[in-house]
Coordinates of C-alpha atoms in Angstrom, one line a residue:
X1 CA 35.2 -121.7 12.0
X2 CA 32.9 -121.7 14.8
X3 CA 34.3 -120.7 18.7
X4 CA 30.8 -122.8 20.4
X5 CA 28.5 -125.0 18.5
X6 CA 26.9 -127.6 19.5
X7 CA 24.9 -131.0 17.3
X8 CA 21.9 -133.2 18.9
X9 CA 22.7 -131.1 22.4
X10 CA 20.3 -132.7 25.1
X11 CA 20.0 -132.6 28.9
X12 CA 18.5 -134.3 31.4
X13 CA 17.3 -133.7 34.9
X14 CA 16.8 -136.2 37.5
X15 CA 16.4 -138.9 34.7
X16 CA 13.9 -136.6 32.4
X17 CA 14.9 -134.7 29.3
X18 CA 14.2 -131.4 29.1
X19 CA 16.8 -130.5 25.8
X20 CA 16.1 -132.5 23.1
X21 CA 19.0 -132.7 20.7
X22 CA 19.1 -128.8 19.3
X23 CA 21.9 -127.7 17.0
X24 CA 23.3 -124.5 16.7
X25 CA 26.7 -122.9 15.5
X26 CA 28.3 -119.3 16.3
X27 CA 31.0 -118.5 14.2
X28 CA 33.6 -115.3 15.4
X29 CA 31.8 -112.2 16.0
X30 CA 28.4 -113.8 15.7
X31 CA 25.4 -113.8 18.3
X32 CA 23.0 -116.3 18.6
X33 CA 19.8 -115.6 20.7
X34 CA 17.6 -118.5 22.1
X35 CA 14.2 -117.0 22.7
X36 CA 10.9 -119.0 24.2
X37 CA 8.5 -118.7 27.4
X38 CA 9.7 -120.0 30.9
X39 CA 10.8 -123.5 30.9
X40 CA 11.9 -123.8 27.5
X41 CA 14.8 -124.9 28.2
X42 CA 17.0 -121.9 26.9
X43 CA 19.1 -121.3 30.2
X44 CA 20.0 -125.2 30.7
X45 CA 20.8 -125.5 26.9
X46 CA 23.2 -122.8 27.8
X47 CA 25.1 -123.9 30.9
X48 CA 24.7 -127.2 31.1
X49 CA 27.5 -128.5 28.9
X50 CA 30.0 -126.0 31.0
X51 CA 29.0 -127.9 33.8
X52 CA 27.2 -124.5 35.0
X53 CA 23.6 -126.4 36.1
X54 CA 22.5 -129.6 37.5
X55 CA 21.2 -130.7 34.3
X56 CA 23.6 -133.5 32.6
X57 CA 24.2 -132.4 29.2
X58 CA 25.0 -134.9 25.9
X59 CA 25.9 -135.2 22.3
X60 CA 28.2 -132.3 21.2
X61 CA 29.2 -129.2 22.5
X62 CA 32.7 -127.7 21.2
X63 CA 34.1 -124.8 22.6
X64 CA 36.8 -123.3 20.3
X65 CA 38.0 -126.8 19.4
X66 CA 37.5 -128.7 22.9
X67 CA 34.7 -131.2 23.2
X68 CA 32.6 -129.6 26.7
X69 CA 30.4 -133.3 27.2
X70 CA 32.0 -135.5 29.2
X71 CA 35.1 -133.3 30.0
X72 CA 36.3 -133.3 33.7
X73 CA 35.5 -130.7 36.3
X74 CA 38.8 -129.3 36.0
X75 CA 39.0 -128.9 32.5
X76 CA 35.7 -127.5 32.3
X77 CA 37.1 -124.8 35.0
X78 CA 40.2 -123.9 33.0
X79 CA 38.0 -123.2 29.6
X80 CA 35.2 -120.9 31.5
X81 CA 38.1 -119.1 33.5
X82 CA 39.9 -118.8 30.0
X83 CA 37.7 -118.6 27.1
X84 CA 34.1 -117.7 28.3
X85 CA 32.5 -115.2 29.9
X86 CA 28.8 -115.8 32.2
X87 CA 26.3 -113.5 32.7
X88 CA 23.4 -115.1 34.7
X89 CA 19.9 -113.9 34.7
X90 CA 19.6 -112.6 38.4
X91 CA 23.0 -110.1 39.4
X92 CA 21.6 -110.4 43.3
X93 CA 22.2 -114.2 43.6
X94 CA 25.1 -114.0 41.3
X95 CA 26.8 -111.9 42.7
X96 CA 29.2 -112.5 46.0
X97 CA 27.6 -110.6 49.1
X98 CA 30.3 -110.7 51.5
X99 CA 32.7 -108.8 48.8
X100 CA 33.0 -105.4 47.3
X101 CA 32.6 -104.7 44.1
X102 CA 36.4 -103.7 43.6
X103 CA 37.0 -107.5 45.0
X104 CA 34.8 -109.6 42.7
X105 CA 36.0 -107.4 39.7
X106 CA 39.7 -108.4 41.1
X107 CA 38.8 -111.8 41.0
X108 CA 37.3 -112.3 37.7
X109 CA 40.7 -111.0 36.4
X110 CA 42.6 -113.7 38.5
X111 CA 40.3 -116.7 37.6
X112 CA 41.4 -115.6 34.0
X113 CA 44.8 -115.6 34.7
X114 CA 45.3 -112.0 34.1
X115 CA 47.4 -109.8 36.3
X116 CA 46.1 -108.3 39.1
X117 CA 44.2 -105.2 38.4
X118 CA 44.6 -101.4 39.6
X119 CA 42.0 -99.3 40.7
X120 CA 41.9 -97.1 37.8
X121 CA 41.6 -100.4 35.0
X122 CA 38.7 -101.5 37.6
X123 CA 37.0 -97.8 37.0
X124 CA 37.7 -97.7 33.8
X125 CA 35.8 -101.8 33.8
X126 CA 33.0 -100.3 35.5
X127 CA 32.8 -96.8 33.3
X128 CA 33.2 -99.2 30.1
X129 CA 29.2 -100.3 31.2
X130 CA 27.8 -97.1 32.3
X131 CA 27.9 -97.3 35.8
X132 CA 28.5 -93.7 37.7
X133 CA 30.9 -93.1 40.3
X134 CA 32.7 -95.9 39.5
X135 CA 35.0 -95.3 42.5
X136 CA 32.6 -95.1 44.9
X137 CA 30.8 -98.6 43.5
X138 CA 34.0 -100.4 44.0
X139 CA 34.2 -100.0 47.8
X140 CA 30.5 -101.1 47.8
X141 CA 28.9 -104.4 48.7
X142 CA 26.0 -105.6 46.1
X143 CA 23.0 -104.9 48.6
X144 CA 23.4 -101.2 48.0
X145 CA 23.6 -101.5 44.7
X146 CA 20.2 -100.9 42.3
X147 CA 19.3 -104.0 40.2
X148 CA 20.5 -102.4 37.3
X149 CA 24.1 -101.2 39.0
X150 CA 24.3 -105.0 40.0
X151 CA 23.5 -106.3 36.7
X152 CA 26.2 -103.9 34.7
X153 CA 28.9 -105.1 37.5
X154 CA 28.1 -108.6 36.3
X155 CA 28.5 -107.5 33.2
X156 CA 31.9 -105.6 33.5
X157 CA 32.9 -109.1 35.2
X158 CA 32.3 -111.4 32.7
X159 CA 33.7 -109.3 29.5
X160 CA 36.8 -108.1 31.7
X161 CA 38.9 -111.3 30.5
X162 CA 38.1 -109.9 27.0
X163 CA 36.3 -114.2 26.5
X164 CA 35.9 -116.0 23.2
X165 CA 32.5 -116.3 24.3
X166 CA 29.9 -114.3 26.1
X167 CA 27.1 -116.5 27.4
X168 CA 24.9 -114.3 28.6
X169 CA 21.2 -115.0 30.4
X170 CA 18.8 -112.2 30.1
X171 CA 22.1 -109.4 30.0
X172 CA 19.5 -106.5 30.5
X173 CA 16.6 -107.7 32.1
X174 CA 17.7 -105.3 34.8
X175 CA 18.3 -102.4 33.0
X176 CA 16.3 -99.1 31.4
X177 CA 15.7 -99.2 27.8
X178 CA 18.2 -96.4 27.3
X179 CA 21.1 -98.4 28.9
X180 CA 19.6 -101.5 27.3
X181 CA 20.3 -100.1 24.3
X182 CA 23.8 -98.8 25.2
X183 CA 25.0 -102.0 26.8
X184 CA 23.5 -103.9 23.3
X185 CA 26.0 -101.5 21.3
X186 CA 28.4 -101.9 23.6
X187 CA 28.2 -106.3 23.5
X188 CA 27.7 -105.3 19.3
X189 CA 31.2 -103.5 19.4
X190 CA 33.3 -105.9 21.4
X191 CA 32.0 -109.0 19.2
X192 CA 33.0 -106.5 16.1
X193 CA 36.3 -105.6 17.4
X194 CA 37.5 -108.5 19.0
X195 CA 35.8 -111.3 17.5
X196 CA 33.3 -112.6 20.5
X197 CA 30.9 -114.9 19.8
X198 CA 28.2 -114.2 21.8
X199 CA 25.4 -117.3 23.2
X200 CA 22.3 -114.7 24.1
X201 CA 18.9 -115.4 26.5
X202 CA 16.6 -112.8 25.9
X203 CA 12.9 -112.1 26.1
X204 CA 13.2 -108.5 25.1
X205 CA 12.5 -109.7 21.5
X206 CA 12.9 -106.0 19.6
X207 CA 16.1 -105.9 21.3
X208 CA 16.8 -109.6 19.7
X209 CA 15.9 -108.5 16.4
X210 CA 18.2 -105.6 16.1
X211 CA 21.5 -107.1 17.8
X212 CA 21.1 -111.0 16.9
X213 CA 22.4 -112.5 14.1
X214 CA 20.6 -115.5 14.4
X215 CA 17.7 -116.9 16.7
X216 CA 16.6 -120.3 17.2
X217 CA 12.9 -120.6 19.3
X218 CA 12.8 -123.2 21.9
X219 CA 9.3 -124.5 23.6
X220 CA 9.6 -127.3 26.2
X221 CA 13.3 -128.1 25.3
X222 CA 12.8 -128.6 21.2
X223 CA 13.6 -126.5 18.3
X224 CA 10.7 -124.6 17.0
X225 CA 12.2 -122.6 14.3
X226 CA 15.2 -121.0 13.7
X227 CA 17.0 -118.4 11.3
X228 CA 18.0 -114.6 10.8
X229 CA 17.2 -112.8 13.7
X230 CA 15.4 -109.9 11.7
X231 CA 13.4 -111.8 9.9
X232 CA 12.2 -114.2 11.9
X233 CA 11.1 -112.0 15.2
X234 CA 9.3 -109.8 12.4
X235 CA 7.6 -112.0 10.5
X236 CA 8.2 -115.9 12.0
X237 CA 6.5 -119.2 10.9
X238 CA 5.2 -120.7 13.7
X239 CA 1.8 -119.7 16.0
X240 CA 4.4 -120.1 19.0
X241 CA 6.5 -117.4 17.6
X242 CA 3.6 -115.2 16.9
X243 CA 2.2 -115.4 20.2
X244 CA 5.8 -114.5 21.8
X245 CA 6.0 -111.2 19.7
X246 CA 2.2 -110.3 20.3
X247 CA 2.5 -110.7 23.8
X248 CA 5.1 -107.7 23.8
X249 CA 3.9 -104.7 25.1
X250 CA 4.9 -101.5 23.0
X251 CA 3.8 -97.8 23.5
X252 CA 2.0 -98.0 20.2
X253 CA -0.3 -100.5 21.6
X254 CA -4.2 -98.8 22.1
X255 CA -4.6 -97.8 25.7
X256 CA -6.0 -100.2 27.7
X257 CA -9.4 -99.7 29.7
X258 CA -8.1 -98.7 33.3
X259 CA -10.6 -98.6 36.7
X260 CA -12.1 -95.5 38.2
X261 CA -10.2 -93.5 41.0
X262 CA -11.3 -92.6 44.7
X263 CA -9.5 -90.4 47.2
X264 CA -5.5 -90.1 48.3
X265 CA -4.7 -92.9 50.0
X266 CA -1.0 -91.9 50.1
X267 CA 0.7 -88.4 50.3
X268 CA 4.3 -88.5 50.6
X269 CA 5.8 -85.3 50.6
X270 CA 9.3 -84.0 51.0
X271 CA 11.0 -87.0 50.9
X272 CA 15.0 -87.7 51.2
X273 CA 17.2 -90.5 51.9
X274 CA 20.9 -90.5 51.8
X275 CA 23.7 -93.1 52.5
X276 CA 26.9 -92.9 53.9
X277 CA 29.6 -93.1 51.6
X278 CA 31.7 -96.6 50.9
X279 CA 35.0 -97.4 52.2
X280 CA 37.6 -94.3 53.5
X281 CA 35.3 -91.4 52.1
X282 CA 33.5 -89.2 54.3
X283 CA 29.9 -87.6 53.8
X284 CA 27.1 -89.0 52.4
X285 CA 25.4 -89.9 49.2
X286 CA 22.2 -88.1 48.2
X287 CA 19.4 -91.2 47.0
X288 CA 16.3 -89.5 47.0
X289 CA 15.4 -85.2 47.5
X290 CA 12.7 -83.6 48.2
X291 CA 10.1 -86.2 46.3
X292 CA 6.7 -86.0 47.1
X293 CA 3.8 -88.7 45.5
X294 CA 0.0 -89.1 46.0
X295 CA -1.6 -92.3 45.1
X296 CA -5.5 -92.5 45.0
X297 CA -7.3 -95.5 46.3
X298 CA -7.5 -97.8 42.7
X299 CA -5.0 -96.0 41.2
X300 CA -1.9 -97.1 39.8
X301 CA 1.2 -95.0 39.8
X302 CA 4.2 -95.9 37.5
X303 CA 7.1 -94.5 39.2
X304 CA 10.2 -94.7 36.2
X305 CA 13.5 -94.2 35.9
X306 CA 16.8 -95.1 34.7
X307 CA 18.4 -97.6 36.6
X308 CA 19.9 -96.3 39.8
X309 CA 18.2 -93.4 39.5
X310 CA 16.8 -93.8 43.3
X311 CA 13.0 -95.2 42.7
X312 CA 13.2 -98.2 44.9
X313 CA 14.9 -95.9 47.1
X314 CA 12.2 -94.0 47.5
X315 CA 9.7 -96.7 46.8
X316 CA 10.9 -98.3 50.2
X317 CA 11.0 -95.3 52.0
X318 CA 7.7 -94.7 51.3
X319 CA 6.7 -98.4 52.3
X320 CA 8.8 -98.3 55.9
X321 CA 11.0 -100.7 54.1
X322 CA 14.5 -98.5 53.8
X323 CA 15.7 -95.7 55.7
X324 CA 14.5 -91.8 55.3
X325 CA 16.2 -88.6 56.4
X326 CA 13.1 -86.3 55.9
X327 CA 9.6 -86.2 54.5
X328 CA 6.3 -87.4 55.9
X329 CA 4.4 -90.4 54.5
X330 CA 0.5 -90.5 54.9
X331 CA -1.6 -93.7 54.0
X332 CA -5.3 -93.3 54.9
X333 CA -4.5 -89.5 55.9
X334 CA -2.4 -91.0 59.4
X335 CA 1.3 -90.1 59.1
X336 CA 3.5 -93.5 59.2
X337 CA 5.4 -93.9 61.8
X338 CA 9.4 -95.0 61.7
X339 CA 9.9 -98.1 59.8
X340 CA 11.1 -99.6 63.6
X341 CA 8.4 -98.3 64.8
X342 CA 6.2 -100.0 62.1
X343 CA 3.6 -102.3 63.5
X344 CA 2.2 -105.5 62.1
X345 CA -0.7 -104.0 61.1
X346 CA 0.8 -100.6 60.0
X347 CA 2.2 -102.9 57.5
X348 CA -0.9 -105.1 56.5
X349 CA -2.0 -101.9 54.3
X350 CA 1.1 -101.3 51.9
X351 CA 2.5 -105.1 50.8
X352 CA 5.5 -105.2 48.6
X353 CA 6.5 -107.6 45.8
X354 CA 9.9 -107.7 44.5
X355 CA 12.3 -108.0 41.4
X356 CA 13.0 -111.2 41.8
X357 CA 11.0 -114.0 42.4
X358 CA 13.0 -117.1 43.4
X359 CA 15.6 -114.7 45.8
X360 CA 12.0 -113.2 47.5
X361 CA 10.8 -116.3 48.8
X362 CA 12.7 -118.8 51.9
X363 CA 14.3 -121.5 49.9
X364 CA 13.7 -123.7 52.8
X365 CA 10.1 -123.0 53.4
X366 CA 6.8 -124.8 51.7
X367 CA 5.2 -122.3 49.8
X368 CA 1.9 -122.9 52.3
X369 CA 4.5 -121.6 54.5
X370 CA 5.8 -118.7 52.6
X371 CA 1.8 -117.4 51.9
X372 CA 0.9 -117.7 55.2
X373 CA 3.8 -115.9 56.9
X374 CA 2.2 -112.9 57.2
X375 CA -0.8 -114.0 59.3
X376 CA 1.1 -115.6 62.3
X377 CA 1.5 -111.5 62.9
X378 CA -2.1 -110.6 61.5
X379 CA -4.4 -113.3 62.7
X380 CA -2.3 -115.6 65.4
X381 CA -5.5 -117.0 66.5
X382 CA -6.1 -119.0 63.3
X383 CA -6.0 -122.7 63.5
X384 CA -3.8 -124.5 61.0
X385 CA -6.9 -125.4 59.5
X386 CA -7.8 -121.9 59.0
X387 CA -4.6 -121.3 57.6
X388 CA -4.5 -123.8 55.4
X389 CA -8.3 -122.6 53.8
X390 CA -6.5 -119.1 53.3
X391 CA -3.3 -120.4 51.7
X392 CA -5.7 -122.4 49.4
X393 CA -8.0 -119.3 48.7
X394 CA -4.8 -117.4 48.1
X395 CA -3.5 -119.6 45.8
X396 CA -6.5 -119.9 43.8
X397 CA -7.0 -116.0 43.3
X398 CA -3.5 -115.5 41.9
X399 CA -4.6 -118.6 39.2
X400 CA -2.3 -121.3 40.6
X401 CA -3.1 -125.0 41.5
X402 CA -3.5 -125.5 45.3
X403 CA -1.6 -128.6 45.2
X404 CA 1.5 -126.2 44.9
X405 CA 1.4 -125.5 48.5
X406 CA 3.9 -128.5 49.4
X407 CA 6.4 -127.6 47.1
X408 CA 10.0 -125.5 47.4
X409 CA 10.4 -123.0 45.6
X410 CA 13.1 -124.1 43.6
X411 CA 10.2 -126.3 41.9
X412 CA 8.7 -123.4 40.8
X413 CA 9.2 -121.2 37.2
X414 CA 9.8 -117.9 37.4
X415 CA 6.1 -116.9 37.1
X416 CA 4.7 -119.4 39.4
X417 CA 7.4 -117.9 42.1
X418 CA 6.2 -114.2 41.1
X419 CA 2.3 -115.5 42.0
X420 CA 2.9 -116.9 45.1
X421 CA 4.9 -113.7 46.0
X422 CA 1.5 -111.7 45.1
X423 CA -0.3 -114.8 46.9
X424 CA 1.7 -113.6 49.7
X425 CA 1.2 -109.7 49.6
X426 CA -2.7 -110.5 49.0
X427 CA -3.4 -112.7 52.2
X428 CA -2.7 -109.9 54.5
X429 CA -5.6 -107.8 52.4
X430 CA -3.7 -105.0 51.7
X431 CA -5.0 -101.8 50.3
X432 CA -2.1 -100.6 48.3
X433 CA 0.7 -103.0 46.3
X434 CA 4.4 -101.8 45.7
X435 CA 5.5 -103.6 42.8
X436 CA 9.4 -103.1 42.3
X437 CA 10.6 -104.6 38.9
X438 CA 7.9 -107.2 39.4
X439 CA 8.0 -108.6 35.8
X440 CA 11.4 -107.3 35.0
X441 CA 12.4 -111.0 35.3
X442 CA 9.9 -112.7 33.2
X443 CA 9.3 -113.2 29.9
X444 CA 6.6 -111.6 28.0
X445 CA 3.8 -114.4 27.7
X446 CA 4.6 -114.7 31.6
X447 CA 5.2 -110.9 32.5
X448 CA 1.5 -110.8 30.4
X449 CA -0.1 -113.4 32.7
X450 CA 1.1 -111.4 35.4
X451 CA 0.4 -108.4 34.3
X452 CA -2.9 -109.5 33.5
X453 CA -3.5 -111.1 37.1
X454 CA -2.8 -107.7 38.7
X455 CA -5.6 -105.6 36.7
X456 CA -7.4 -107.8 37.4
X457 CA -6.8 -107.8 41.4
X458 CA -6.7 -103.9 41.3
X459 CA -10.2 -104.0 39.4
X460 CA -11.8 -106.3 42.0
X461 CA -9.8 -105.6 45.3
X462 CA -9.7 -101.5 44.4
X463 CA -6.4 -102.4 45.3
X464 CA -4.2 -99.2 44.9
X465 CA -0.3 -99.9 43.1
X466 CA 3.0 -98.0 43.4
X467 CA 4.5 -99.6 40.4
X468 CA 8.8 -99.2 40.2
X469 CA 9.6 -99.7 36.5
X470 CA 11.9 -99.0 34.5
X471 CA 10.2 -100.2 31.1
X472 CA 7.1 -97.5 29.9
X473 CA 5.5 -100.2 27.6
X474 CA 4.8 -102.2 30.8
X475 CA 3.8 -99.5 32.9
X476 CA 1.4 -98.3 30.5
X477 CA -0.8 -101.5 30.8
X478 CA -1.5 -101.1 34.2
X479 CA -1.1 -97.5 35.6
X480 CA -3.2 -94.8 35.2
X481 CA -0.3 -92.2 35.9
X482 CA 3.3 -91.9 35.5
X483 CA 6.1 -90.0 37.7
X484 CA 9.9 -89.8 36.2
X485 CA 12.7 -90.1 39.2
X486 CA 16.5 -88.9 37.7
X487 CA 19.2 -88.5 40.7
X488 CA 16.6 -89.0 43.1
X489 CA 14.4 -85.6 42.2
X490 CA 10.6 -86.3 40.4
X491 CA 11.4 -84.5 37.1
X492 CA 8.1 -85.2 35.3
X493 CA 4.6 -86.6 36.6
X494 CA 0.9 -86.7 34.5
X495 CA -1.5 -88.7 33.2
X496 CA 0.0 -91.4 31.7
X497 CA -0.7 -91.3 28.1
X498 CA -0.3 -87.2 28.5
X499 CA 3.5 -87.6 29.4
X500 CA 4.3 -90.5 26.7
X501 CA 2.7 -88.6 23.8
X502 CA 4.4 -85.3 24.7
X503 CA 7.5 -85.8 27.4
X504 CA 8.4 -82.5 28.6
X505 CA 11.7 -83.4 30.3
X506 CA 15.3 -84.6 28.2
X507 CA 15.0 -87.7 30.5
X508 CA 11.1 -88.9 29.8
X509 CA 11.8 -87.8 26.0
X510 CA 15.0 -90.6 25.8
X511 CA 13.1 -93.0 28.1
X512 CA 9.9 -93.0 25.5
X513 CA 12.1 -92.5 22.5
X514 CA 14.2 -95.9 23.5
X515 CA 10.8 -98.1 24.7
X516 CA 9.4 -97.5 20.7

């Protein structure tokens, strides 16, 4: 018998369909993955009929016996708080940020209807998904939290009820391929030992193949293909299929062409940033010590690590964009001052781009308005004419239609949101990008598009990146060199396809052995 399955599933939006009537069925200790580009239709197939999304869902969805379309608000409550468990594609937005860790963990028990829980079952939650000093994460609010940490505590949250069900969106898009890996085995275990069928959103297709029973491919809101997992992602039917696959990068891949190098444009050096610790402990946490980089002008730097393992610590410390205890920072050969002493056009040089696209821009804002922030600061002698012409230009470069200026950015896709962020960095004619995760949340014919876009800006523009990764196989396509960050010290730096053929360090060797 099957816990979720669902026959001629649509949804609509706003009076257009964007499901057209897929079936699937996942029996007791099965997992399903739906796999296709952005705007498929995969996340809306999956939360619509709990009432999770604005899209109205219709013909059949049974959870565990109990008909989802159609059902009332409150029994659609009591089955998620019961039976299912969510984990949504971006932990930051997800997540409360007004509540600890320890609090939200407490609360997912109690919408459940489980007892309250003690601090050591909440460590013992947190420890059950890798995370490290579990007792210090309780006490902590998500903001200091890595995107990885933030993605696990999801995790922890939505498998703490021990759910029939595990619908989860993109699970490890946050995460390093070691604890990718790990948190697959673990999701593998508990569907094995307790009998949870799992409903899985994934772009990371190798990791599909070996943990997914079954996979169904979705393009604009219609079945494609479906079948075994293995076979399909290795050797699929359709040109769509193909393309998806191809478009993943691996280490095996033939290096690609890279552009020539000039002189350091920055030279950190002796770098450390700690934090106070959370709650009633005293002292401080070390992030970041002692780390020194030197980026060239047109060079791109992968800086990689395991998730928490400080490099968008120290990524932001070198930008002026988080706090430092020590270490200089030189861009251009002039020390930085202070990020509060930081000065509009201090900041014009080094322009960041983040994890997540849709929490990066203003919800409220055009995205005219979003591009052109940065000149009211730079240029506040422009008319709105001039503006306007730059906006345009801007949006052109990064391959998007003008027309998209008047929009929100809740009308954009994931990759469109990701351009306009670069849109953004580039008006301000930077000469250095730091890219933190900044495909992390796209999937791969996107994240290639993307990746793509930004060669091609660093070829043109001699634009110099800093590039925060924790996935090799992307790094490699765009950076020249590679640096390894583990509990905030640089443990291995070279040439990039120097450290990936022969990793000197136990950290590099499991990073390259889990991206093959």
């Amino acid at each position: 018998m099957s816990i979720f399955a669902v026959q001629g599933l649509t949804v609509d939006i706003g009076g257009r369909r964007i499901v057209h009537g897929i079936d699937f069925a996942i029996p007791a200790g099965r997992c399903l993955a739906l796999v296709g580009e952005s705007g498929s239709g995969k996340s809306q197939s999956c939360f619509a009929p709990f009432g999770l999304s604005i899209g109205v869902a219709g013909g059949s969805a049974v959870l565990n016996g109990a008909q989802l379309v159609g059902a009332g608000e409150a029994t659609l409550r009591r089955l998620r708080g019961r039976d299912v468990g969510f984990v949504f594609q971006q932990p930051l937005t997800a997540l409360t940020p007004h509540l600890t860790v320890g609090k939200m963990l407490s609360e997912a028990w109690r919408q459940a209807g489980a007892p309250r829980p003690g601090r050591a079952e909440m460590i013992a939650a947190l420890e059950r998904v890798g995370i490290e000093q579990a007792g210090d994460r309780l006490d902590q609010y998500p903001h200091r939290l890595s995107g990885g940490q933030r993605q696990r505590v999801a995790i922890a949250m939505a498998i703490a009820h021990r759910p029939k069900l595990l619908v989860a969106d993109e699970p490890t898009t946050a995460l390093d391929a070691v604890l990718r890996a790990d948190m697959m085995r673990l999701l593998d275990r508990l569907r094995a030992e307790e009998g949870m069928a799992m409903l899985l959103v994934s772009h990371d297709l190798a990791s599909v193949a070996d943990h997914a029973d079954e996979a169904l491919v979705l393009r604009e809101g219609r079945m494609i293909e479906a079948g075994p997992a293995p076979m399909l992602l290795r050797a699929p039917d359709s040109d769509y299929a193909r393309a998806l696959i191809a478009a993943s990068p691996r280490l095996t891949d033939p290096a690609p062409p890279l552009g020539p190098v000039g002189a350091p444009l920055i030279e950190a050096r002796g770098v450390s940033v700690s934090f106070e610790r959370p709650g009633w402990r005293r002292g401080r946490v070390t992030a970041v010590d002692d780390a020194a980089l030197t980026i060239a002008e047109g060079e791109a730097l992968a800086l990689v690590g395991r998730s928490g393992s400080g490099k968008s610590t120290l990524g932001r410390a070198i930008a002026r964009l988080g706090p430092i205890d020590a270490g200089d920072v030189r861009f251009g050969g002039t020390s930085l001052p202070d990020r509060k002493a930081m000065q509009p056009a201090d900041r014009a040089g080094l322009q960041p781009v983040f994890q997540d696209p849709i929490a990066s821009l203003d919800p409220l804002w055009r995205v005219a308005d979003v591009i052109a922030e940065p000149l009211h600061n730079l240029q506040p002698d422009l008319d709105a004419a001039a503006v306007a012409a730059k906006v345009a230009a801007a949006l052109t470069e990064v391959d998007l239609d003008p027309a998209l200026a008047d929009r929100r950015p809740s009308a954009l896709s994931g990759g469109q949101a990701q351009r306009v962020a670069i849109a953004r960095a580039l008006i301000a004619s930077p000469r250095m990008l730091l890219l933190d995760e900044a495909t992390s949340a796209l999937d791969t014919l996107v994240a290639g598009t993307v990746l793509d876009l930004l060669g091609r800006l660093q070829r043109t523009r001699g634009l110099s990146i800093l590039m925060i990764t924790h996935d090799l196989a992307v790094a490699r396509r765009l950076c020249h060199r590679v640096a390894v960050i583990d509990a905030g010290r640089i443990v291995e730096e070279g040439p990039m396809e120097k450290v990936i053929g022969a990793p000197s360090h136990p950290v590099t060797q499991k990073l390259v052995a889990a991206s093959h």
